[in-house]
Amino acid sequence: WFRSARHSLHQNLPFPQPNLEVRMASTIQQSILAKNTTQGIASRDALRGAKLATPVARRASAKAPKGTTMALTSFQEEICLSPPVQQSVLGVILGGGAGTRLYPLTKMRAKPAVPLGANYRLIDIPVSNCINSNVNKIYCLTQFNSASLNRHLSQAYNANVGSYQNQGFVEVLAAQQSPTNPEWFQGTADAVRQYLWLFNESNAQEYLILSGDHLYRMDYQEFIAKHREVSADITVGAVPMDEERAAAFGLMKIDDTGKIIDFAEKPTGEALKAMEVDTTILGLDEERAKEMPYIASMGIYVFRKEAMDDLLKQHFPTANDFGSEVIPGAKDLGMHVQAFLFDGYWEDIGTIKAFYDSNLNLCTKEPNFSFYDHKAPIYTQSRYLPPSKLMNSQITQSIIGDGCYIESSKVHHSVIGLRSLISAGCTIEDTLLMGADYFEQSIEGSVPIGIGEGSIVKKAIVDKNARIGKNVQIVNAKGVSEANCEDEGYIIKDGIVTIVKDAVIPDGTII
C-alpha cells in the first residue's frame, strides 16, 4: 500500500485505500494512544513509547511473570518501539581510561581496539550489539591511543550502518580542549558532559551508555523497552551474582518493582549481606535466585535525554563518574532509577587474566560466548585476506584466523590471529597469537614476523608483529607470577607471559 501510495503521488493518480492489515495496525495504535491519554499518561511518555508495544511485544511480555525485567538474548522476536530505536536512541560507547590493567596490550592502542578471537577487536562487541538492536547512531569516546581504534571503526562500519531513510554512523570522539573546558576527560560522566552539545544535535530521546571492554551479546531493544515501560529516568543494566563474586563489583538493592533504592561499591561482611535482594522480582526462578541473591551493575545505562542534561549540567556539574557519583546522586534526588536484569554471559575484560581466559574459552566445544550466532552476528572489518594454509600440521581445539600459514607444527587449545606465521617444528599450546598487521617479505639475516622454527610457546599472549626467533622457549619454566621485563620484550602478569607488540625475541631465548 505504501508503494502504491507513493506511485500515485508521483503520477497524480487517485490515492489508494489502505488494505485491511494497514488499517487494523493504524486503528490499534490510535486506540492504544487514546487509552493511554485517558489514563493520564503524559504526552511526552506516549511519544517516547510508554505502553506502546505492538501485539508481538505484548505477547512476549505476557509470557513472563509480572515484574520481569530479564533480557531475552536470543534475538528471536523483533521488538517494535515507538518511536523506533533508529530514530530515538543514540549509542555512546565509553572507551575507558589508560587500560593499565591490560598493559602491555594497551601500550600502543586504546582498550576497545585490543584484538579478540582471532579476527575481531573488543569494540566490535558493543558496536555489533547496537547494530543488531537497530541502534545505528553510535559514538565511541576515547582519549588514549585512539589511532588504531579510529582506523578500525572507519574501515569497518561507516559504509554499512543504517539505511537511506535511517542513516547511521560509527564515529570516534577523542578528548579535546576548548576555551570553555581546557581539561581532558576526567571520567565517564565528564566525557559525556564535554560532548553533550553534540549529542543534543541528534534529537535522540534516550542515550544508551555502553562500555567498550565487555564481552556479551545483548538485545538493547529489551533494555530500552523496559526503560520506557516504567517511565524511568535512568535504567541500569544488572547481572545476577553469587556471594563469592559479588564483593568484587558495585552492587545494587531494589524494591519489589525493580526500582533501585541503594548502592554499595565492593562491600564485604555485613555490608555485603545487607545488599541481598530477591532476584525473582527481576525474572530469575526460585532456585537460581537462591544461588545468586545479588545484582551487580554492568556499567551500561539508558538515560532519558532530559535527565542526562539536568544531572550533568545542573545537579552534578563537577561529577566525573556515572557509577559512583551521578547515578547514586540521581537516586537521592528522587529520580526513577530502574534495574534491568541481563541473565546471559557477561565478562568484564579488564585484566590480562580475564582477557586470556575469555579468548581461550572460545576454543571449547561449548564456549561461554560464541561468534557462531546467525541471529546476532558480530561484525568486523572486511580485510579480504586469503584462506589460512595448514601444511602437515596437527591442530586441536583451536581457532585459526584469516591469512595464516602453519607448517609442520602442533597447535593445541590456542587462538591464532590474522596473518600469523608459524614455521616448521613449533609447538603452540594454551596461547593467544594476535598475528600481524601486514605480510612481509623475508629478509636474510633478520628475524621474521611470526614464530621461528622449532620454537615452543605455552600459556602466553603474543601481541601483533612480534618476531620470535628459532628454537625459542616461552614456557615460564620457573612459574614466575609477576615480572616486568619490557626492555627484553615481555611482561608476566598472573603467570601469563605477554610478548610486547613489535618485540624481537632472539634465537634460542628461554623465557
Coordinates of C-alpha atoms in Angstrom, one line a residue:
W1 CA 0.0 0.0 0.0
F2 CA 2.8 2.4 0.8
R3 CA 4.5 1.8 -2.5
S4 CA 1.2 2.3 -4.3
A5 CA 0.5 5.5 -2.4
R6 CA 4.0 6.8 -3.3
H7 CA 3.5 5.8 -7.0
S8 CA 0.0 7.5 -7.1
L9 CA 1.5 10.7 -5.6
H10 CA 4.2 10.9 -8.3
Q11 CA 1.8 10.1 -11.1
N12 CA -1.1 12.3 -9.9
L13 CA -3.4 9.2 -9.7
P14 CA -6.3 8.7 -7.2
F15 CA -4.9 7.9 -3.8
P16 CA -5.3 4.1 -2.9
Q17 CA -7.2 3.0 0.1
P18 CA -5.1 1.2 2.7
N19 CA -5.6 -2.5 3.0
L20 CA -7.2 -4.2 6.0
E21 CA -3.9 -5.0 7.7
V22 CA -2.6 -1.4 7.5
R23 CA -6.0 -0.1 8.7
M24 CA -6.0 -2.5 11.6
A25 CA -2.5 -1.6 12.7
S26 CA -3.3 2.1 12.5
T27 CA -6.6 1.6 14.4
I28 CA -4.8 -0.4 17.1
Q29 CA -2.1 2.2 17.6
Q30 CA -4.7 5.0 17.7
S31 CA -6.8 3.1 20.3
I32 CA -3.8 2.4 22.5
L33 CA -2.7 6.0 22.3
A34 CA -6.2 7.2 23.2
K35 CA -6.4 4.7 26.1
N36 CA -3.0 6.0 27.4
T37 CA -4.2 9.6 27.2
T38 CA -7.4 8.9 29.1
Q39 CA -5.4 7.1 31.8
G40 CA -3.4 10.3 32.4
I41 CA -0.2 9.3 30.7
A42 CA 1.8 12.4 29.8
S43 CA 2.1 13.2 26.1
R44 CA 5.9 13.0 26.4
D45 CA 5.7 9.4 27.7
A46 CA 3.3 8.5 25.0
L47 CA 5.6 9.8 22.3
R48 CA 8.5 8.1 24.0
G49 CA 6.7 4.8 23.5
A50 CA 5.5 4.2 27.1
K51 CA 3.0 1.3 26.9
L52 CA 3.0 1.5 23.1
A53 CA 4.2 -2.1 22.4
T54 CA 2.9 -3.9 19.4
P55 CA 0.8 -7.1 19.7
V56 CA 4.1 -9.1 19.2
A57 CA 5.8 -7.3 22.0
R58 CA 2.8 -7.6 24.3
R59 CA 2.6 -11.3 23.7
A60 CA 6.3 -11.6 24.5
S61 CA 5.9 -9.7 27.8
A62 CA 2.7 -11.7 28.6
K63 CA 4.8 -14.9 28.8
A64 CA 7.0 -13.6 31.6
P65 CA 6.0 -13.3 35.3
K66 CA 4.7 -10.0 36.5
G67 CA 7.6 -7.6 37.1
T68 CA 10.0 -9.5 34.9
T69 CA 12.9 -7.3 33.6
M70 CA 15.1 -10.1 32.3
A71 CA 16.7 -9.7 28.9
L72 CA 15.9 -12.1 26.1
T73 CA 19.3 -12.8 24.5
S74 CA 18.1 -14.9 21.6
F75 CA 17.1 -12.0 19.2
Q76 CA 14.2 -14.3 18.2
E77 CA 11.4 -11.8 18.4
E78 CA 11.6 -8.4 16.9
I79 CA 10.7 -5.7 19.4
C80 CA 8.8 -2.8 17.9
L81 CA 9.1 0.5 19.8
S82 CA 7.5 3.8 19.1
P83 CA 9.3 6.0 18.2
P84 CA 11.7 3.5 16.5
V85 CA 15.1 2.9 18.1
Q86 CA 16.8 4.0 14.9
Q87 CA 15.3 7.5 15.3
S88 CA 15.2 8.0 19.0
V89 CA 18.3 6.3 20.6
L90 CA 21.9 7.4 20.5
G91 CA 24.6 4.9 21.4
V92 CA 27.6 6.2 23.3
I93 CA 30.5 3.7 23.9
L94 CA 33.0 4.7 26.6
G95 CA 36.5 3.7 25.5
G96 CA 37.8 3.6 29.1
G97 CA 40.9 5.0 30.6
A98 CA 44.5 4.2 30.0
G99 CA 43.9 0.5 30.4
T100 CA 46.8 0.0 32.9
R101 CA 45.5 -3.4 34.0
L102 CA 45.6 -4.6 30.3
Y103 CA 49.1 -3.3 29.8
P104 CA 51.2 -4.0 27.6
L105 CA 48.3 -4.8 25.3
T106 CA 47.2 -1.1 25.6
K107 CA 50.7 0.2 25.1
M108 CA 50.0 1.4 21.6
R109 CA 46.2 1.1 21.3
A110 CA 43.0 2.1 23.1
K111 CA 41.5 -0.7 25.2
P112 CA 38.5 -1.2 22.8
A113 CA 41.0 -1.8 20.0
V114 CA 42.6 -4.8 21.6
P115 CA 42.3 -7.9 19.3
L116 CA 39.8 -10.6 20.2
G117 CA 39.0 -14.1 19.0
A118 CA 41.5 -14.1 16.0
N119 CA 39.5 -11.8 13.7
Y120 CA 37.9 -9.2 15.9
R121 CA 38.5 -6.3 18.3
L122 CA 36.8 -5.6 21.6
I123 CA 35.0 -2.6 20.1
D124 CA 33.2 -5.0 17.7
I125 CA 31.1 -6.4 20.5
P126 CA 29.2 -3.3 21.6
V127 CA 29.0 -1.9 18.1
S128 CA 27.6 -5.2 16.8
N129 CA 25.1 -5.4 19.7
C130 CA 24.0 -1.9 18.7
I131 CA 23.6 -2.7 15.1
N132 CA 21.7 -6.0 15.9
S133 CA 19.4 -3.9 18.2
N134 CA 18.7 -1.3 15.5
V135 CA 20.8 1.4 17.3
N136 CA 22.6 2.8 14.3
K137 CA 23.9 6.1 15.6
I138 CA 27.0 5.4 17.6
Y139 CA 29.8 7.4 19.1
C140 CA 32.9 6.0 20.8
L141 CA 34.6 8.3 23.3
T142 CA 38.3 7.8 24.0
Q143 CA 41.4 9.8 24.8
F144 CA 44.2 7.2 24.9
N145 CA 46.0 5.8 21.8
S146 CA 42.9 6.2 19.6
A147 CA 44.6 6.0 16.2
S148 CA 44.1 2.2 15.6
L149 CA 40.6 2.4 17.0
N150 CA 39.6 5.2 14.7
R151 CA 41.1 3.4 11.7
H152 CA 39.3 0.2 12.5
L153 CA 35.9 1.8 13.0
S154 CA 36.1 4.0 9.9
Q155 CA 37.1 1.0 7.7
A156 CA 34.7 -1.5 9.3
Y157 CA 31.4 0.3 9.8
N158 CA 30.7 3.7 8.3
A159 CA 29.7 2.5 4.9
N160 CA 27.4 -0.3 6.3
V161 CA 25.4 1.2 9.1
G162 CA 21.8 2.3 8.7
S163 CA 19.9 2.8 5.5
Y164 CA 18.8 5.5 3.2
Q165 CA 15.9 6.5 5.4
N166 CA 17.7 5.8 8.7
Q167 CA 21.2 6.9 8.1
G168 CA 23.7 5.8 10.7
F169 CA 27.3 6.2 11.7
V170 CA 30.0 4.9 14.0
E171 CA 32.4 7.7 15.0
V172 CA 35.3 8.1 17.4
L173 CA 35.2 11.3 19.6
A174 CA 38.6 11.9 21.1
A175 CA 39.2 14.1 24.1
Q176 CA 39.8 17.7 23.2
Q177 CA 40.5 21.0 24.9
S178 CA 38.2 24.0 24.3
P179 CA 38.0 27.6 25.5
T180 CA 35.2 26.6 28.0
N181 CA 36.9 23.3 29.1
P182 CA 40.7 23.1 29.0
E183 CA 40.7 19.6 30.7
W184 CA 40.9 16.2 29.2
F185 CA 38.2 13.6 30.1
Q186 CA 38.2 13.1 33.9
G187 CA 35.9 10.1 33.9
T188 CA 32.8 8.6 32.3
A189 CA 30.4 11.3 33.2
D190 CA 32.8 14.1 32.4
A191 CA 33.5 12.6 28.9
V192 CA 29.7 12.6 28.1
R193 CA 29.3 16.1 29.6
Q194 CA 32.0 17.5 27.3
Y195 CA 30.2 16.2 24.2
L196 CA 26.6 16.7 25.4
W197 CA 26.3 19.6 23.0
L198 CA 26.9 17.2 20.1
F199 CA 24.7 14.5 21.4
N200 CA 21.8 17.0 21.7
E201 CA 22.0 17.7 18.0
S202 CA 21.0 14.1 17.3
N203 CA 17.4 14.8 18.6
A204 CA 17.6 11.4 20.5
Q205 CA 15.1 10.8 23.3
E206 CA 17.4 8.4 25.1
Y207 CA 21.1 7.9 25.4
L208 CA 22.4 4.3 25.6
I209 CA 25.7 4.4 27.5
L210 CA 27.9 1.4 27.0
S211 CA 31.4 0.1 27.9
G212 CA 34.0 -0.8 25.3
D213 CA 35.7 -3.7 27.2
H214 CA 32.9 -6.1 27.9
L215 CA 32.2 -9.4 26.3
Y216 CA 28.4 -10.3 26.0
R217 CA 25.6 -10.5 23.4
M218 CA 22.5 -8.5 24.3
D219 CA 19.4 -7.1 22.5
Y220 CA 19.3 -3.5 23.7
Q221 CA 15.8 -3.1 22.5
E222 CA 14.6 -5.1 25.5
F223 CA 16.6 -2.8 27.7
I224 CA 15.1 0.3 26.1
A225 CA 11.6 -1.2 26.1
K226 CA 11.7 -1.7 29.9
H227 CA 13.1 1.8 30.4
R228 CA 10.1 3.2 28.5
E229 CA 7.6 0.9 30.0
V230 CA 8.3 2.0 33.6
S231 CA 8.9 5.7 32.5
A232 CA 12.3 5.6 34.2
D233 CA 14.8 8.5 34.2
I234 CA 17.7 6.0 34.3
T235 CA 17.8 2.3 33.7
V236 CA 20.9 0.3 34.9
G237 CA 21.9 -3.0 33.3
A238 CA 22.5 -5.6 36.0
V239 CA 23.8 -9.2 36.2
P240 CA 23.0 -11.7 38.9
M241 CA 25.9 -12.6 41.3
D242 CA 26.7 -15.2 43.8
E243 CA 28.2 -14.3 47.1
E244 CA 31.7 -15.4 46.1
R245 CA 32.0 -12.9 43.2
A246 CA 29.7 -10.2 44.5
A247 CA 32.3 -8.5 46.7
A248 CA 34.3 -7.5 43.6
F249 CA 31.5 -5.5 42.0
G250 CA 29.4 -2.5 42.6
L251 CA 26.1 -3.9 44.0
M252 CA 22.5 -2.6 43.9
K253 CA 19.5 -3.1 46.1
I254 CA 15.9 -2.9 44.7
D255 CA 12.3 -2.7 45.9
D256 CA 9.6 -5.1 44.8
T257 CA 9.1 -3.2 41.5
G258 CA 12.8 -3.3 40.4
K259 CA 13.4 0.3 41.4
I260 CA 16.9 0.8 42.8
I261 CA 17.0 2.0 46.4
D262 CA 20.6 1.6 47.4
F263 CA 24.1 1.2 46.0
A264 CA 27.3 -0.3 47.5
E265 CA 30.8 -0.3 46.0
K266 CA 32.5 -3.7 46.6
P267 CA 31.0 -4.3 50.0
T268 CA 32.3 -7.0 52.4
G269 CA 31.0 -8.7 55.6
E270 CA 27.7 -7.3 57.0
A271 CA 27.6 -4.6 54.3
L272 CA 27.6 -7.4 51.7
K273 CA 24.8 -9.3 53.4
A274 CA 22.8 -6.1 53.6
M275 CA 22.8 -5.9 49.7
E276 CA 21.0 -9.3 49.2
V277 CA 17.8 -8.9 47.1
D278 CA 15.0 -11.2 45.9
T279 CA 16.1 -11.6 42.3
T280 CA 12.9 -13.4 41.4
I281 CA 11.5 -9.9 41.1
L282 CA 13.7 -9.4 38.1
G283 CA 12.8 -12.7 36.5
L284 CA 15.0 -15.4 37.9
D285 CA 13.4 -18.7 39.0
E286 CA 13.5 -19.5 42.8
E287 CA 16.4 -22.0 42.5
R288 CA 18.7 -19.6 40.7
A289 CA 17.6 -16.7 42.9
K290 CA 18.9 -18.6 46.0
E291 CA 22.2 -19.2 44.2
M292 CA 22.5 -15.6 43.1
P293 CA 21.0 -13.2 45.6
Y294 CA 22.9 -10.1 44.5
I295 CA 22.8 -7.9 41.4
A296 CA 25.9 -6.1 40.1
S297 CA 26.0 -3.2 37.7
M298 CA 27.1 -4.0 34.2
G299 CA 28.2 -0.4 33.6
I300 CA 25.7 0.1 30.9
Y301 CA 22.8 2.6 31.2
V302 CA 19.8 4.1 29.4
F303 CA 19.3 7.8 30.2
R304 CA 16.3 9.9 29.4
K305 CA 17.7 12.9 27.5
E306 CA 16.3 15.5 29.8
A307 CA 17.5 13.6 32.9
M308 CA 21.1 13.4 31.5
D309 CA 21.0 17.2 30.8
D310 CA 19.7 18.0 34.3
L311 CA 22.1 15.7 36.1
L312 CA 25.3 16.7 34.3
K313 CA 24.7 20.4 33.9
Q314 CA 22.7 21.4 36.9
H315 CA 22.8 18.9 39.8
F316 CA 26.3 17.4 39.3
P317 CA 28.3 19.8 37.1
T318 CA 31.6 18.6 38.5
A319 CA 30.9 14.9 38.9
N320 CA 33.3 12.7 36.9
D321 CA 31.8 9.2 37.2
F322 CA 28.4 7.7 36.4
G323 CA 28.6 4.6 38.6
S324 CA 29.9 6.2 41.9
E325 CA 28.5 9.8 41.6
V326 CA 25.9 10.6 39.1
I327 CA 23.5 7.6 39.3
P328 CA 23.6 7.3 43.2
G329 CA 23.0 11.1 43.2
A330 CA 20.0 10.8 40.9
K331 CA 18.5 8.2 43.2
D332 CA 19.0 10.6 46.2
L333 CA 17.3 13.4 44.2
G334 CA 14.2 11.2 43.9
M335 CA 14.6 10.3 40.2
H336 CA 13.3 6.9 39.0
V337 CA 16.4 4.7 38.7
Q338 CA 15.4 1.2 37.5
A339 CA 17.3 -2.1 37.4
F340 CA 17.2 -4.3 34.3
L341 CA 18.4 -7.9 34.7
F342 CA 20.6 -9.4 32.0
D343 CA 20.8 -13.2 32.6
G344 CA 23.3 -14.1 29.9
Y345 CA 27.1 -14.5 29.7
W346 CA 28.9 -11.2 30.6
E347 CA 32.6 -10.7 31.2
D348 CA 34.5 -7.5 32.1
I349 CA 37.7 -7.9 30.1
G350 CA 39.7 -5.5 32.2
T351 CA 42.8 -7.6 33.2
I352 CA 45.3 -9.7 31.4
K353 CA 44.0 -12.9 33.0
A354 CA 40.3 -12.1 32.2
F355 CA 41.4 -11.3 28.6
Y356 CA 43.4 -14.5 28.3
D357 CA 40.7 -16.8 29.8
S358 CA 37.9 -15.3 27.7
N359 CA 39.9 -15.8 24.4
L360 CA 40.9 -19.4 25.2
N361 CA 37.4 -20.2 26.3
L362 CA 36.3 -19.6 22.7
C363 CA 38.3 -22.8 21.8
T364 CA 36.0 -25.1 23.8
K365 CA 33.2 -27.0 22.2
E366 CA 30.5 -25.0 24.0
P367 CA 32.1 -21.6 24.8
N368 CA 30.5 -19.1 27.1
F369 CA 30.4 -16.7 24.2
S370 CA 30.1 -17.8 20.6
F371 CA 30.8 -15.9 17.4
Y372 CA 28.7 -18.6 15.6
D373 CA 25.2 -17.0 16.1
H374 CA 23.5 -16.2 12.8
K375 CA 20.7 -14.3 14.5
A376 CA 23.1 -11.8 16.1
P377 CA 26.4 -11.9 14.3
I378 CA 29.5 -10.0 15.4
Y379 CA 30.7 -7.7 12.7
T380 CA 34.2 -6.5 11.9
Q381 CA 36.4 -5.1 9.2
S382 CA 36.4 -6.9 5.8
R383 CA 40.1 -7.5 5.2
Y384 CA 39.9 -9.6 2.0
L385 CA 42.6 -12.0 3.3
P386 CA 43.4 -15.4 1.7
P387 CA 42.3 -18.6 3.5
S388 CA 44.6 -20.0 6.1
K389 CA 47.1 -22.6 4.9
L390 CA 47.9 -25.6 7.2
M391 CA 50.7 -27.8 6.0
N392 CA 51.3 -31.2 7.7
S393 CA 50.2 -29.8 11.0
Q394 CA 48.2 -31.1 14.0
I395 CA 45.6 -28.6 15.1
T396 CA 43.3 -29.4 18.0
Q397 CA 40.7 -27.3 19.9
S398 CA 41.9 -24.1 18.3
I399 CA 40.7 -21.1 16.4
I400 CA 42.6 -20.0 13.2
G401 CA 42.1 -16.5 11.9
D402 CA 42.3 -15.4 8.2
G403 CA 45.6 -15.4 6.2
C404 CA 47.6 -17.7 8.4
Y405 CA 50.4 -20.1 7.4
I406 CA 51.2 -23.0 9.7
E407 CA 53.9 -25.5 8.6
S408 CA 54.5 -28.9 10.3
S409 CA 53.6 -27.8 13.8
K410 CA 51.4 -28.7 16.7
V411 CA 48.7 -26.2 17.8
H412 CA 46.5 -27.1 20.8
H413 CA 43.9 -25.0 22.6
S414 CA 45.1 -21.8 21.1
V415 CA 43.8 -18.7 19.2
I416 CA 45.8 -17.9 16.1
G417 CA 45.2 -14.4 14.9
L418 CA 45.3 -12.8 11.5
R419 CA 48.3 -13.3 9.2
S420 CA 50.1 -15.5 11.8
L421 CA 53.2 -17.3 10.5
I422 CA 54.2 -20.5 12.4
S423 CA 57.3 -22.1 11.0
A424 CA 58.1 -25.8 11.0
G425 CA 58.6 -27.8 14.1
C426 CA 56.8 -25.4 16.5
T427 CA 54.5 -26.3 19.4
I428 CA 51.8 -23.8 20.4
E429 CA 49.7 -24.6 23.5
D430 CA 47.2 -22.6 25.6
T431 CA 48.4 -19.5 23.7
L432 CA 46.9 -16.4 22.1
L433 CA 48.7 -15.3 19.0
M434 CA 47.4 -11.9 17.8
G435 CA 49.1 -12.2 14.4
A436 CA 50.3 -9.4 12.3
D437 CA 49.1 -6.1 10.7
Y438 CA 50.7 -6.9 7.4
F439 CA 52.5 -9.6 5.3
E440 CA 56.2 -9.1 4.9
Q441 CA 58.8 -10.5 2.6
S442 CA 61.6 -12.3 4.5
I443 CA 64.9 -10.5 4.6
E444 CA 68.0 -12.7 5.0
G445 CA 69.7 -12.2 8.4
S446 CA 66.6 -10.7 10.2
V447 CA 64.1 -12.3 12.5
P448 CA 60.8 -12.5 10.5
I449 CA 57.4 -11.7 11.9
G450 CA 55.8 -14.8 13.5
I451 CA 57.1 -17.9 15.3
G452 CA 60.5 -19.2 14.2
E453 CA 61.4 -22.9 13.5
G454 CA 61.5 -25.3 16.5
S455 CA 60.0 -22.8 19.0
I456 CA 57.7 -23.7 21.9
V457 CA 55.1 -21.3 23.2
K458 CA 52.9 -22.2 26.1
K459 CA 50.4 -20.2 28.2
A460 CA 51.3 -16.9 26.6
I461 CA 49.9 -13.9 24.7
V462 CA 52.0 -12.8 21.7
D463 CA 51.0 -9.3 20.6
K464 CA 50.9 -8.2 16.9
N465 CA 54.0 -8.1 14.7
A466 CA 56.2 -9.8 17.3
R467 CA 59.3 -11.6 15.9
I468 CA 60.0 -14.9 17.7
G469 CA 63.3 -16.4 16.6
K470 CA 64.3 -20.0 16.1
N471 CA 64.3 -22.5 19.0
V472 CA 62.8 -20.0 21.4
Q473 CA 61.0 -21.4 24.5
I474 CA 58.3 -19.2 26.0
V475 CA 57.1 -21.5 28.8
N476 CA 57.6 -19.7 32.1
A477 CA 59.6 -22.7 33.3
K478 CA 60.2 -21.1 36.8
G479 CA 56.5 -20.4 37.3
V480 CA 57.0 -16.7 37.8
S481 CA 53.8 -14.9 38.7
E482 CA 54.8 -11.2 38.1
A483 CA 57.7 -9.8 36.2
N484 CA 58.4 -6.6 34.2
C485 CA 61.0 -7.3 31.5
E486 CA 59.6 -4.9 28.9
D487 CA 63.2 -4.0 27.8
E488 CA 63.6 -7.6 26.9
G489 CA 60.2 -7.7 25.1
Y490 CA 57.9 -9.4 27.6
I491 CA 55.9 -8.9 30.8
I492 CA 54.5 -11.6 33.1
K493 CA 51.1 -11.0 34.9
D494 CA 49.2 -13.7 36.8
G495 CA 51.7 -16.2 35.4
I496 CA 50.9 -15.4 31.8
V497 CA 53.8 -14.3 29.6
T498 CA 52.8 -11.4 27.3
I499 CA 55.2 -10.6 24.4
V500 CA 55.0 -6.9 23.7
K501 CA 53.9 -5.6 20.3
D502 CA 56.7 -5.4 17.7
A503 CA 59.1 -7.1 20.1
V504 CA 62.0 -9.1 18.8
I505 CA 62.9 -12.3 20.8
P506 CA 66.4 -13.6 19.5
D507 CA 67.1 -17.2 18.6
G508 CA 67.5 -19.6 21.5
T509 CA 65.9 -17.4 24.1
I510 CA 64.3 -19.1 27.1
I511 CA 61.6 -17.2 29.0

